[in-house]
PDB file of C-alpha atoms in Angstrom:
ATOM      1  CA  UNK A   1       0.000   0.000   0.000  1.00  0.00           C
ATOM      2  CA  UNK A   2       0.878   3.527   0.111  1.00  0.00           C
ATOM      3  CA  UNK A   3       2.132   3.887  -3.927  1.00  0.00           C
ATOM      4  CA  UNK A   4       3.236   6.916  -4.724  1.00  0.00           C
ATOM      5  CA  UNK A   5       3.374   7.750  -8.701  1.00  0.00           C
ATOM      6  CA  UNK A   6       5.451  10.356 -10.040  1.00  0.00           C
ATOM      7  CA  UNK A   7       5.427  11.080 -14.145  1.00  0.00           C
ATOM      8  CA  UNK A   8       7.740  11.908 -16.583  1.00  0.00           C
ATOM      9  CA  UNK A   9      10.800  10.276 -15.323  1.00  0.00           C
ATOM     10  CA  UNK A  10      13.540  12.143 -17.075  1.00  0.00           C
ATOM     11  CA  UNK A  11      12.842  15.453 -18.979  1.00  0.00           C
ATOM     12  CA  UNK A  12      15.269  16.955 -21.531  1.00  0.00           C
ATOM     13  CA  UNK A  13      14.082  19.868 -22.649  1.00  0.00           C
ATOM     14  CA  UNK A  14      15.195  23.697 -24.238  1.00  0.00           C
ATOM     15  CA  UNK A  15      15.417  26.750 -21.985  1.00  0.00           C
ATOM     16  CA  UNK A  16      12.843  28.654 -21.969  1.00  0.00           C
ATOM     17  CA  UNK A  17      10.200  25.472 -22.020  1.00  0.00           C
ATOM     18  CA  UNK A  18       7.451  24.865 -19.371  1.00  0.00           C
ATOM     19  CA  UNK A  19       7.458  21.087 -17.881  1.00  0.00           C
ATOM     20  CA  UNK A  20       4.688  19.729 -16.004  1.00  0.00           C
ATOM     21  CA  UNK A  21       5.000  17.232 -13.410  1.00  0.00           C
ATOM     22  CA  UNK A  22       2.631  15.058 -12.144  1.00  0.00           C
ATOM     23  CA  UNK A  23       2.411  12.809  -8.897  1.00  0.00           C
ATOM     24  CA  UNK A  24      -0.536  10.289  -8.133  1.00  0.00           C
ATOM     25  CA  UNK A  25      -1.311   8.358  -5.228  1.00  0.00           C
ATOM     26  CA  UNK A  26      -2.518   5.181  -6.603  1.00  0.00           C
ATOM     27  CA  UNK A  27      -3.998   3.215  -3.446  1.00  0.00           C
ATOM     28  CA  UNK A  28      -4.920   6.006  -0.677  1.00  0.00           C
ATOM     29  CA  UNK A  29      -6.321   9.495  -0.578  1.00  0.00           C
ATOM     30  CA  UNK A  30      -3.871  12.187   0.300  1.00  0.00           C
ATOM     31  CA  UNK A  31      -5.364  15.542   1.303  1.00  0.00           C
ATOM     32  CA  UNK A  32      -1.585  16.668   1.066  1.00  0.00           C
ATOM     33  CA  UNK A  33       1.305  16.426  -0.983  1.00  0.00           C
ATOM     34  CA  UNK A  34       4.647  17.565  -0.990  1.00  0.00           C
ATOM     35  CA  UNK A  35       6.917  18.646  -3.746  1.00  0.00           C
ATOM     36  CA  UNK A  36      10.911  18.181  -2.860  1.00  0.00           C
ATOM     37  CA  UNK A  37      14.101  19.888  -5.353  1.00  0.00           C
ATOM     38  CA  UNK A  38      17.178  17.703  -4.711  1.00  0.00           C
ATOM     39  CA  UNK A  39      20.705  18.748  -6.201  1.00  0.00           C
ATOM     40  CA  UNK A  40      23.733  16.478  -6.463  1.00  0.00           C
ATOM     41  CA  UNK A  41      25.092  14.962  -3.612  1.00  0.00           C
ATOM     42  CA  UNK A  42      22.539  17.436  -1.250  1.00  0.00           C
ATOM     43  CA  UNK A  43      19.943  16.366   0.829  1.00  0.00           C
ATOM     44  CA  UNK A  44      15.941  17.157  -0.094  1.00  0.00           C
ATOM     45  CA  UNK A  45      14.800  20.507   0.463  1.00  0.00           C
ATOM     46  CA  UNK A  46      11.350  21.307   0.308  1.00  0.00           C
ATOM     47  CA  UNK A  47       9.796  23.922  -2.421  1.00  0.00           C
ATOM     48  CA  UNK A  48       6.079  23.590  -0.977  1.00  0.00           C
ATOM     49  CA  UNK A  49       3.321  21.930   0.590  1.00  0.00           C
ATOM     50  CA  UNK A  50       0.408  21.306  -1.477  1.00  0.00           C
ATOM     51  CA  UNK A  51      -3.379  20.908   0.017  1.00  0.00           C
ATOM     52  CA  UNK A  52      -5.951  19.456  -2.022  1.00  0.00           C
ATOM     53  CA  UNK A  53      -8.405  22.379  -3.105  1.00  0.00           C
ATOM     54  CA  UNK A  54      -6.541  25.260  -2.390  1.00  0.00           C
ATOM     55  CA  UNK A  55      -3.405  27.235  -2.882  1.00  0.00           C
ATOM     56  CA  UNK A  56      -0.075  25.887  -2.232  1.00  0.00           C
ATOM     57  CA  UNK A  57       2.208  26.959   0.637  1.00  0.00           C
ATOM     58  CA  UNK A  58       5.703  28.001  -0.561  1.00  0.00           C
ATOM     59  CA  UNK A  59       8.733  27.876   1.271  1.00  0.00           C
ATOM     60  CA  UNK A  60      10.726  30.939   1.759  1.00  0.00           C
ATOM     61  CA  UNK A  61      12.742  31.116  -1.597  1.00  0.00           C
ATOM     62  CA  UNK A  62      10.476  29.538  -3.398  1.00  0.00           C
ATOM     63  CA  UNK A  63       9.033  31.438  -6.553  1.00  0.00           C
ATOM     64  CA  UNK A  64       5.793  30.667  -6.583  1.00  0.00           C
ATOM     65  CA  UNK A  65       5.097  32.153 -10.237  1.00  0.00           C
ATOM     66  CA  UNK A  66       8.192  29.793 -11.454  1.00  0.00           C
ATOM     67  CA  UNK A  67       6.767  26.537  -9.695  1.00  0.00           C
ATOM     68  CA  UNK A  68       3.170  26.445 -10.148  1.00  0.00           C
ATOM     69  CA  UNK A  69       1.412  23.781  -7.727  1.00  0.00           C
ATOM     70  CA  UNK A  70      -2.024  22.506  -8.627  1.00  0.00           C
ATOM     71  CA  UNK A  71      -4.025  19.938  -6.364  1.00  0.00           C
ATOM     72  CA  UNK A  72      -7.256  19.396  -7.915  1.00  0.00           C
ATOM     73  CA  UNK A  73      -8.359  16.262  -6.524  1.00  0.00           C
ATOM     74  CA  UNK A  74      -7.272  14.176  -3.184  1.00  0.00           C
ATOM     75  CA  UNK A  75      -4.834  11.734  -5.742  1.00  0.00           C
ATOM     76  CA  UNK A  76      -3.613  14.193  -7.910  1.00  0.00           C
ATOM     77  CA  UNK A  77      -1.074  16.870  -7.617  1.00  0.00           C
ATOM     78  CA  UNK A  78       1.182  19.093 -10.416  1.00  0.00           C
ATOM     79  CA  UNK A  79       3.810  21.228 -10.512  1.00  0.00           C
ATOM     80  CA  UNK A  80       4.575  22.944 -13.417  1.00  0.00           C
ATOM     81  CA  UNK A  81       8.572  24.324 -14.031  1.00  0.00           C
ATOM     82  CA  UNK A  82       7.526  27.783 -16.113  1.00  0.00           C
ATOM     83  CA  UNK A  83      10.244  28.787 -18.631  1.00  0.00           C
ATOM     84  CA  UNK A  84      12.515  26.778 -17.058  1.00  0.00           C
ATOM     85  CA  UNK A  85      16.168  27.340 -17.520  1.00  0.00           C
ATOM     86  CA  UNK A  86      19.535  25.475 -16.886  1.00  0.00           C
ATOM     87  CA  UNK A  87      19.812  26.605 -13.589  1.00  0.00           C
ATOM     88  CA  UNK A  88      16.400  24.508 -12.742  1.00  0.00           C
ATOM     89  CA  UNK A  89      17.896  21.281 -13.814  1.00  0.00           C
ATOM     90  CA  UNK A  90      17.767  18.840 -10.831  1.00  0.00           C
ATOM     91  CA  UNK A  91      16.053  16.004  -9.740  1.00  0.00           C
ATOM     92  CA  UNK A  92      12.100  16.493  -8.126  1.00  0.00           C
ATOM     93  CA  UNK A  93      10.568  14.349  -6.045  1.00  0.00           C
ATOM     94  CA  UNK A  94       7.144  14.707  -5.011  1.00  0.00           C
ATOM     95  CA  UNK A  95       5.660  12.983  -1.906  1.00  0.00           C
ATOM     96  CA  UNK A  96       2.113  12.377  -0.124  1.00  0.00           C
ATOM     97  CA  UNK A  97       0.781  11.702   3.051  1.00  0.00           C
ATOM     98  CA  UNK A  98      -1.712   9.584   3.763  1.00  0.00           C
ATOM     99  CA  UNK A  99      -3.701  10.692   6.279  1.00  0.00           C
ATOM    100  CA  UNK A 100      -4.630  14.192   7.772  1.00  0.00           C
ATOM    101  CA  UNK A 101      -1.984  13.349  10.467  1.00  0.00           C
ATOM    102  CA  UNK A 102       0.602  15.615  10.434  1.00  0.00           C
ATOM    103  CA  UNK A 103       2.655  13.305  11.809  1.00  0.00           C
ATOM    104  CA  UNK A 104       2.349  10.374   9.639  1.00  0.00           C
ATOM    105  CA  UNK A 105       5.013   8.916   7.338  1.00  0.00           C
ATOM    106  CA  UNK A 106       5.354  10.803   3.583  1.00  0.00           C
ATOM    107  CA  UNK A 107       5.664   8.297   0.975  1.00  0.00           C
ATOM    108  CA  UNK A 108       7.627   9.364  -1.942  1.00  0.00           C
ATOM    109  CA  UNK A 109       7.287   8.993  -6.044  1.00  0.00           C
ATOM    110  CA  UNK A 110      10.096   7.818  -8.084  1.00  0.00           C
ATOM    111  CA  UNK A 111      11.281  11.499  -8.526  1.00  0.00           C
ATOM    112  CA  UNK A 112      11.968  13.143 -11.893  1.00  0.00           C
ATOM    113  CA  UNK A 113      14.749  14.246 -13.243  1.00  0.00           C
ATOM    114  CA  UNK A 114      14.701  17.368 -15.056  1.00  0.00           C
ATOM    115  CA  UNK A 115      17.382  18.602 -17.474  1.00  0.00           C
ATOM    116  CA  UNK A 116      17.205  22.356 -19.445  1.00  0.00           C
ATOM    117  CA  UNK A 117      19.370  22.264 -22.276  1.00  0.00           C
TER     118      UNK A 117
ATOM    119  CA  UNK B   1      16.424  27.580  11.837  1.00  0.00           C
ATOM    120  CA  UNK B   2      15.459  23.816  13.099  1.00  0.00           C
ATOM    121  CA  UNK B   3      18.144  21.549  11.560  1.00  0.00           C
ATOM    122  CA  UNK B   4      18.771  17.823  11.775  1.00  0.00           C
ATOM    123  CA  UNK B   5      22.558  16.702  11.817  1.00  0.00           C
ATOM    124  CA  UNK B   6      23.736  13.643  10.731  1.00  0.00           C
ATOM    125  CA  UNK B   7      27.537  12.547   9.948  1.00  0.00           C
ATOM    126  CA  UNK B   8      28.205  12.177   6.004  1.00  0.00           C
ATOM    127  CA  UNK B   9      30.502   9.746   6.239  1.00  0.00           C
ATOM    128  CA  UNK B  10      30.949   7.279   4.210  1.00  0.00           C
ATOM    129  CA  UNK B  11      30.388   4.546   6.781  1.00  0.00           C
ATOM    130  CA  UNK B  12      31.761   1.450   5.653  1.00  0.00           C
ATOM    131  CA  UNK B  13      30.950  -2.041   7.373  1.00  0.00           C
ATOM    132  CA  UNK B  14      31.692  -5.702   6.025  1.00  0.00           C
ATOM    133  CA  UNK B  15      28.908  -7.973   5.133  1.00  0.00           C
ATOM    134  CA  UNK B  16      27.459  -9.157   8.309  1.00  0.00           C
ATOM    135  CA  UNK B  17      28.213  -6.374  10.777  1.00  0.00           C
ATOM    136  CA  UNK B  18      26.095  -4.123  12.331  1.00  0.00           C
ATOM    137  CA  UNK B  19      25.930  -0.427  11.169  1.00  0.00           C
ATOM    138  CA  UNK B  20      25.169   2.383  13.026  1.00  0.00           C
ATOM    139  CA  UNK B  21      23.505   5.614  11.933  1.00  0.00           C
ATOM    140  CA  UNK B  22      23.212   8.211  14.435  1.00  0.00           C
ATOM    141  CA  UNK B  23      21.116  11.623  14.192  1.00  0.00           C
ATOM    142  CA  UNK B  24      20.713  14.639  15.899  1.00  0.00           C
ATOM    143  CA  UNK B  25      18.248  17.204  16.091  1.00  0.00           C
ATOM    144  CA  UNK B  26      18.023  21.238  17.180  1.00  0.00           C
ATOM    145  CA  UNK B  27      13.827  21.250  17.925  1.00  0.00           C
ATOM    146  CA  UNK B  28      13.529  19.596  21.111  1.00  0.00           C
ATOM    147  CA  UNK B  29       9.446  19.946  20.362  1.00  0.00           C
ATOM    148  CA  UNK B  30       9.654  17.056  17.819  1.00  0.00           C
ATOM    149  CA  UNK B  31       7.402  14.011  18.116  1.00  0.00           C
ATOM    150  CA  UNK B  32       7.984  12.350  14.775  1.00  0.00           C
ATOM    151  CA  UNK B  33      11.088  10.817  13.132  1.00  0.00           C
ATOM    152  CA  UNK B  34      11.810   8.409  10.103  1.00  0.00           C
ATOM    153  CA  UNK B  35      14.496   7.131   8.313  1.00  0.00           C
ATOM    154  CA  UNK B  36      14.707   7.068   5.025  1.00  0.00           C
ATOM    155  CA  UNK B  37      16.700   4.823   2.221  1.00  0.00           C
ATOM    156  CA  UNK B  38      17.919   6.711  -0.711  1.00  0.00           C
ATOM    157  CA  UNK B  39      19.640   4.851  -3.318  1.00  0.00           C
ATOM    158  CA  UNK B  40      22.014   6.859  -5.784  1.00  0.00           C
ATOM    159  CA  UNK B  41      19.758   8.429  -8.068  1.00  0.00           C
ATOM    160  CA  UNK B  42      16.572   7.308  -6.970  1.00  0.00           C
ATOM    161  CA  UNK B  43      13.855   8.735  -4.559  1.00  0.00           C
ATOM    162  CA  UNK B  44      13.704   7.797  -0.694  1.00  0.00           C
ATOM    163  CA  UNK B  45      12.281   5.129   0.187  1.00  0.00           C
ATOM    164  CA  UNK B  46      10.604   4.892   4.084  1.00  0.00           C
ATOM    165  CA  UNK B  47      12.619   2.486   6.481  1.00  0.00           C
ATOM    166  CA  UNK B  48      11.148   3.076   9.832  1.00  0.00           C
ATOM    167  CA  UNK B  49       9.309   5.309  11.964  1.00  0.00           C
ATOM    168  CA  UNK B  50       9.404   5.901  15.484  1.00  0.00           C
ATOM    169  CA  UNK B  51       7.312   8.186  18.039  1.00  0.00           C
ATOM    170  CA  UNK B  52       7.939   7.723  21.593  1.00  0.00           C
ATOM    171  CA  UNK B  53      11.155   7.170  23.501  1.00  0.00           C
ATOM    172  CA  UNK B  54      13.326   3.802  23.268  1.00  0.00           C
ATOM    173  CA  UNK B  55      13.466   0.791  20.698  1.00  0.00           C
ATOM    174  CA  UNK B  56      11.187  -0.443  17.752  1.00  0.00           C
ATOM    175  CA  UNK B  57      12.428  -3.074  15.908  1.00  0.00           C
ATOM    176  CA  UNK B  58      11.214  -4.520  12.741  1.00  0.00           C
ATOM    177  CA  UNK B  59      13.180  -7.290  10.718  1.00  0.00           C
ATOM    178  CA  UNK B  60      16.793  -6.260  10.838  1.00  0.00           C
ATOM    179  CA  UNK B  61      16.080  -2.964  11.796  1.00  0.00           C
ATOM    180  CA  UNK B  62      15.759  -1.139  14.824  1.00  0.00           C
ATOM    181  CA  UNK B  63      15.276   2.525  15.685  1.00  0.00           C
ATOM    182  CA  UNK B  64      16.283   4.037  18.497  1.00  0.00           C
ATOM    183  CA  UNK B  65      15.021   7.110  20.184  1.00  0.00           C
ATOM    184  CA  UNK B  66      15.668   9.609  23.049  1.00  0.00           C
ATOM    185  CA  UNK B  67      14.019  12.817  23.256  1.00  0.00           C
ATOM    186  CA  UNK B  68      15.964  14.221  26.136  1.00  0.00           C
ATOM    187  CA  UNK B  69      19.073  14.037  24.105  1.00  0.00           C
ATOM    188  CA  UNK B  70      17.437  14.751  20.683  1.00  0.00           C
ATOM    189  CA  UNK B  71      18.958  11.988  19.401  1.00  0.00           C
ATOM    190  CA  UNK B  72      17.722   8.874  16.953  1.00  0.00           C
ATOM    191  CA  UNK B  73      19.519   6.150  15.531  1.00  0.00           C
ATOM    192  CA  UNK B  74      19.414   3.493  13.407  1.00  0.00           C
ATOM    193  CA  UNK B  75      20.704   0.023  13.752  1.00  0.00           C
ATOM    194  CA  UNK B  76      20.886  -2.077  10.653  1.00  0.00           C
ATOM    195  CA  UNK B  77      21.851  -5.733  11.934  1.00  0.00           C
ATOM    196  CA  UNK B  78      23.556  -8.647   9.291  1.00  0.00           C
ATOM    197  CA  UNK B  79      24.466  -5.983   6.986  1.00  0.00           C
ATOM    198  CA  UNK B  80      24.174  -6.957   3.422  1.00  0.00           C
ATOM    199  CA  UNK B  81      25.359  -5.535   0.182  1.00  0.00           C
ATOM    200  CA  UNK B  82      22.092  -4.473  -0.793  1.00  0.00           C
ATOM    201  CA  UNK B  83      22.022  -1.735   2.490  1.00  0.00           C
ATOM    202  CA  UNK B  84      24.847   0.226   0.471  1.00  0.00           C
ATOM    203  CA  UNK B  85      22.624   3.689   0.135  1.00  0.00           C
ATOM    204  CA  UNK B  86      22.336   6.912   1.630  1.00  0.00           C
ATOM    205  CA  UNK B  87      20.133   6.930   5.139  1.00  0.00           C
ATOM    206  CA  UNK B  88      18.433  10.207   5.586  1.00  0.00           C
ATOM    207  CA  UNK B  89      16.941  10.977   8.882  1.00  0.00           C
ATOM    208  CA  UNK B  90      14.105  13.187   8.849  1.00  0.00           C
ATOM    209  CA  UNK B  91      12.218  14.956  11.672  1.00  0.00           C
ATOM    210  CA  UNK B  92       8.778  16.451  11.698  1.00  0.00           C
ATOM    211  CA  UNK B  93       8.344  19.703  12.542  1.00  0.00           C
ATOM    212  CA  UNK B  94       5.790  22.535  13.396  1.00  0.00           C
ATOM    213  CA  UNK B  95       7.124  25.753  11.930  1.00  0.00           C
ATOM    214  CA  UNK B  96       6.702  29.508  14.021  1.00  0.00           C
ATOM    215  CA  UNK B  97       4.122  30.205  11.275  1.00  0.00           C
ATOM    216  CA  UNK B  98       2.450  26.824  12.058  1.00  0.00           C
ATOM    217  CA  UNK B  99       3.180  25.250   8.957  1.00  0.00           C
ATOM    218  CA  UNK B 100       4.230  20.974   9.454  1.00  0.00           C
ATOM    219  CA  UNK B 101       7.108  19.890   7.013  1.00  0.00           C
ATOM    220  CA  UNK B 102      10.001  17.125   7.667  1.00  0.00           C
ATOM    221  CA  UNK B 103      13.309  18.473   7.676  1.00  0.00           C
ATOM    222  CA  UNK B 104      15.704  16.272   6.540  1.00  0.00           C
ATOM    223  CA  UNK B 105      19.314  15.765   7.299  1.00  0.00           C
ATOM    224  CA  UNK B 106      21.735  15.646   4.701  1.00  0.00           C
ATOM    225  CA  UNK B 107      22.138  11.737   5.102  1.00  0.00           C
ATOM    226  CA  UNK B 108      24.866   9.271   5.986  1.00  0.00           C
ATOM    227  CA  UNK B 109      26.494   7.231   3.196  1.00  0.00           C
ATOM    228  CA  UNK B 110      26.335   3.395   4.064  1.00  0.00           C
ATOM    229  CA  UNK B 111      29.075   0.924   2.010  1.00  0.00           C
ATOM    230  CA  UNK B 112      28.733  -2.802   2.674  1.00  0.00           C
ATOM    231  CA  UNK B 113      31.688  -4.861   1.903  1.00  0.00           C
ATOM    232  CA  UNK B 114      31.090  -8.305   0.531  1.00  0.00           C
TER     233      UNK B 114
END
């Protein structure tokens, strides 16, 4: 239980391109999701918290306009890289929880790793 | 600024041993803590969690916890090849502006010798 799906897997694309991620949970409902930015050998940091039907929570940093969030439904979340350039490249991982516990485990997609050309 | 700490290493055991991650953290608040495998370029993958105070075990793994210290741990017994990754320790937190994230430590590198 507790599948987390995260698609594309790898995205090469030109600067100046918009990518859209998307992460499911397959088997549960999760009212919250997470979306994480890793760079090479650097631990997770996290861009924002998305809640299902309404706006995103950034963390500080975070350009909100650049990464848009969307969480329309309680299995579906997005985040779309606008214009994305070089310096965007890295590997995002989104994650979900699966109950309204705030203290309950985050289960994590397969990540995707993005590459601006 | 609540941080977790953890030593990079690389920590290198032979096949068989028992490894030792340790973890520290600055929010003496905390409830919640997990460990996390992380296989080179691959997403995290949930080992254990652990809530109160002391030991939970589950197969070869056991997590240790003590709040008055801040300080988890993670025991990985019979090592095998296969538990070559990166352990990240993660802590959930409460923010000042009430917000509830995990903060993760930058992870401990794990080599298994055959």
């Amino acid at each position: 239980g507790a599948v987390v799906s995260q698609h594309p897997s790898w995205v090469i694309c030109k600067s100046g391109t918009s990518v859209k991620i998307e992460c499911r949970s397959l088997d549960f409902q999760a009212t919250t999701m997470f979306w994480y930015r890793q760079f090479p050998k650097q631990s997770l940091m996290l861009m924002a918290t998305s809640n299902e039907g309404s706006k995103a929570t950034y963390e500080q940093g975070v350009e909100k306009d650049k990464f848009l969030i969307n969480h329309a439904s309680l299995t579906l979340s997005t985040l779309t890289v606008t214009s994305a350039h070089p310096e965007d490249s890295s590997f995002y991982i989104c994650s979900a929880r699966q109950w309204t516990g705030g203290n309950q485990p985050q289960h994590f997609g397969d990540g995707t790793r993005l590459s601006i050309l | 600024q609540k941080e977790v700490e953890q030593n990079s290493g690389p920590l290198s055991v032979p096949e068989g041993a028992i490894a030792s991650l340790n973890c520290t953290y600055s929010d003496r608040g905390s409830q919640s803590f997990f460990w996390y495998r992380q296989y080179s370029g691959k997403s995290p993958e949930l080992i254990m969690f652990i809530y109160s105070n002391g030991d939970k075990e589950d197969g070869r793994f056991t997590a240790q916890l003590n709040k008055a210290s801040q300080y988890v741990s993670l025991l990985i017994r019979d090592s095998q090849p296969s538990d070559s990754a990166t352990y990240l320790c993660a802590v959930f937190t409460i923010t000042q502006g009430g917000s509830e994230k995990l903060v993760f430590g930058k992870g401990t590198k794990l080599t298994v010798n055959p």
